[in-house]
Amino acid sequence: MRATMMYGAKEVRVEQVPDARIEQPTDALVRVVRACICGSDLWPYRDPQRKETGWQIGHEAIGIVEDVGREVSTVKRGDFVIMPFAYSDGHCEFCAEGLHTACVHGGFFGTGQVAGAQAEAVRVPLADGTLYRLPTVPHEALLGSLLTLSDVMGTGHHAAVVARVSPGKRVAVVGGGAVGLCGVLAAKRLGAEQIILLDRHPDRIELGKAFGATDVVTERGEAAVERVMSLTGGRGVHSVLECVGTEEAMHTSILITRPGGAIGRVGVPHYETIPASGPAFYKNITVGGGPAPARAYIDVLLPDVLEGRIEPGRVFDRIIGLDEVPEGYRAMDQRQAIKVMIKP
Amino acid sequence: MRATMMYGAKEVRVEQVPDARIEQPTDALVRVVRACICGSDLWPYRDPQRKETGWQIGHEAIGIVEDVGREVSTVKRGDFVIMPFAYSDGHCEFCAEGLHTACVHGGFFGTGQVAGAQAEAVRVPLADGTLYRLPTVPHEALLGSLLTLSDVMGTGHHAAVVARVSPGKRVAVVGGGAVGLCGVLAAKRLGAEQIILLDRHPDRIELGKAFGATDVVTERGEAAVERVMSLTGGRGVHSVLECVGTEEAMHTSILITRPGGAIGRVGVPHYETIPASGPAFYKNITVGGGPAPARAYIDVLLPDVLEGRIEPGRVFDRIIGLDEVPEGYRAMDQRQAIKVMIKP
């Protein structure tokens, strides 16, 4: 079959690889109907060091079950499924608490442990715990939004949950990439009164407004902090969704948080430390977040997708075939696309 | 009157100063019945740089109202009051939310802004919002525990609240100073099932066990992490109360936190940064905390003190007169006393 191989140093190739197949009795084999490229895939892509051997990348997919191992009982051949970016057994103490990304038997797709999903098919470990089965094959118009439940919408929702967004709150979303845009949508869905999007790209800003952003701040650094303060009566926001993953974004987040407020950070952090003293302490700010338990959030978000109340699939502004994946990476890397969907 | 003056470089003196008096119509003048020395007072004490001019230090007190300004309506001469370590107006948006340490008109006693409480008397700004009036003058046996509501017990409780302690949870308290010991008591009070105290001083350990610690870890660094892991089935604890304020304590706290768990930090941080990547992110750990809204917590904690269900006053293992305050600082600095009470 064909699959996407990542080599770093902006080299990504679609290659012929051995067919994905059942290896464990708890596996399922899923034919990929739609996959996509994640902002986090750009980190290895941008890594200046080129690897001799690549690895199969991609961790977001929806698809049709083609085969299952003999111990799999909740999905069967022909089922339409959402594949969250982490696999999980569904019954360990962490899964039971809804933190599937800490599953004691779990792991992540496309990281080298388990082959990635930017491919014609993907082997899904612990299929009973991992896959979310839909009762019917959905209409094509819903595919994009369903695909976001694999990661990006669940991740935006996680940022909002960790940042304690609730009705009436003032919220800032730092970074209007696909995660940040889903964060806007999640904040709106959770009842935020004010949603300030910090970004400077017109295409993102336009979609952010459509998703519920009430204010946009295009400044950066100190000027951005001043703008948010002036938009919030000098107090700052209750909740910050840090959707960039850089040191500058975290510093800005701390400065714009209201005393007693919370920051939810979900971008894989490309910084080593969070300021400990100064405003972070004296304002009693809470900082949390990490890999989103997307599997748990499907239960929460799916009804709103199926009934059309949210359309997170609008973050996809380009659809490509599998062969065009290298071009998809290039477009996202150069910010010519917000998020690229792959139709293998 | 006599008051304690801090000069840094281990120089603290009891000096004759102008009498505390009403300066604003919202002030109260409180005769100090009991004050005490805080672990945070040791930071300026240990500052190697000696200051030419000292400042009146101390921020914890209970006392009797001697006089009030003309706009004060909730306390009057003769009332017995608890003075929280921060003054606050009691009605701004932050006070209304229970975060009195973010009061827009507030501030801190003994920091140079407003004179400190290790003195015969103290001027209390915003008396209506700041002071907590008791209906009667309490029995002498209760004074120590009431005094802890001024800061240390509220601070331990804040750590537990921020660390999301609730019934059945596994908790670790890093540091068995007075705040940590009150943290043990707070965790017990909130229903923690397991309370692991990390400390190595026999006197603190003994009191920690009396307060509800179920396990004690005397190791430090990696060995401490291993011990906590072995005490928690390899998972770590749901809640960590970081009651030291050093980088090592924060690192240990992150390593012993269970995925999805929370760290409450309340010691004034003497470190600049919190690790952002690695386990802090991948375990979805939440880090929060700051100056405790002790004023808000008096409502919560006072009934348990008055009815004898908690005895946080046991953290005081030495009582001294005002003239002995320099010796009290020396004893706490050298860990010969857990916490020193002052009877002016």
mmCIF file of C-alpha atoms in Angstrom, chain A residues 164 284-287, chain B residues 99 154-165 190 238-242 261-266 286-293 297:
data_model
loop_
_atom_site.group_PDB
_atom_site.id
_atom_site.type_symbol
_atom_site.label_atom_id
_atom_site.label_comp_id
_atom_site.label_asym_id
_atom_site.label_seq_id
_atom_site.Cartn_x
_atom_site.Cartn_y
_atom_site.Cartn_z
ATOM 1 C CA ARG A 164 -12.153 26.316 32.666
ATOM 2 C CA ASN A 284 -2.908 32.744 41.277
ATOM 3 C CA ILE A 285 -2.902 31.497 37.706
ATOM 4 C CA THR A 286 -3.398 27.816 36.940
ATOM 5 C CA VAL A 287 -1.540 26.297 34.000
ATOM 6 C CA LEU B 99 -9.819 35.827 45.734
ATOM 7 C CA GLY B 154 -5.496 29.179 55.031
ATOM 8 C CA THR B 155 -2.359 28.728 52.971
ATOM 9 C CA GLY B 156 -2.211 24.984 53.562
ATOM 10 C CA HIS B 157 -5.904 24.787 52.708
ATOM 11 C CA HIS B 158 -5.310 26.798 49.522
ATOM 12 C CA ALA B 159 -2.628 24.346 48.421
ATOM 13 C CA ALA B 160 -5.091 21.499 48.964
ATOM 14 C CA VAL B 161 -7.904 23.278 47.119
ATOM 15 C CA VAL B 162 -5.703 24.156 44.147
ATOM 16 C CA ALA B 163 -4.353 20.589 44.105
ATOM 17 C CA ARG B 164 -8.003 19.446 43.947
ATOM 18 C CA VAL B 165 -7.921 17.261 47.052
ATOM 19 C CA LEU B 190 -11.023 17.328 52.651
ATOM 20 C CA HIS B 238 -3.604 12.823 42.431
ATOM 21 C CA SER B 239 -2.655 15.951 44.343
ATOM 22 C CA VAL B 240 0.647 17.474 45.370
ATOM 23 C CA LEU B 241 0.861 20.314 47.871
ATOM 24 C CA GLU B 242 4.188 22.007 47.117
ATOM 25 C CA GLY B 261 -3.230 15.282 38.657
ATOM 26 C CA ALA B 262 -2.702 18.754 40.075
ATOM 27 C CA ILE B 263 -0.037 20.612 42.004
ATOM 28 C CA GLY B 264 -0.923 23.416 44.421
ATOM 29 C CA ARG B 265 2.020 25.642 45.189
ATOM 30 C CA VAL B 266 1.825 28.207 47.933
ATOM 31 C CA THR B 286 -2.077 21.211 36.273
ATOM 32 C CA VAL B 287 0.055 23.625 38.294
ATOM 33 C CA GLY B 288 -1.611 26.433 40.207
ATOM 34 C CA GLY B 289 -1.505 28.455 43.348
ATOM 35 C CA GLY B 290 -0.325 31.742 44.721
ATOM 36 C CA PRO B 291 -1.071 33.895 47.752
ATOM 37 C CA ALA B 292 -3.943 32.216 49.584
ATOM 38 C CA PRO B 293 -7.175 34.157 49.994
ATOM 39 C CA TYR B 297 -11.151 30.601 53.932
#
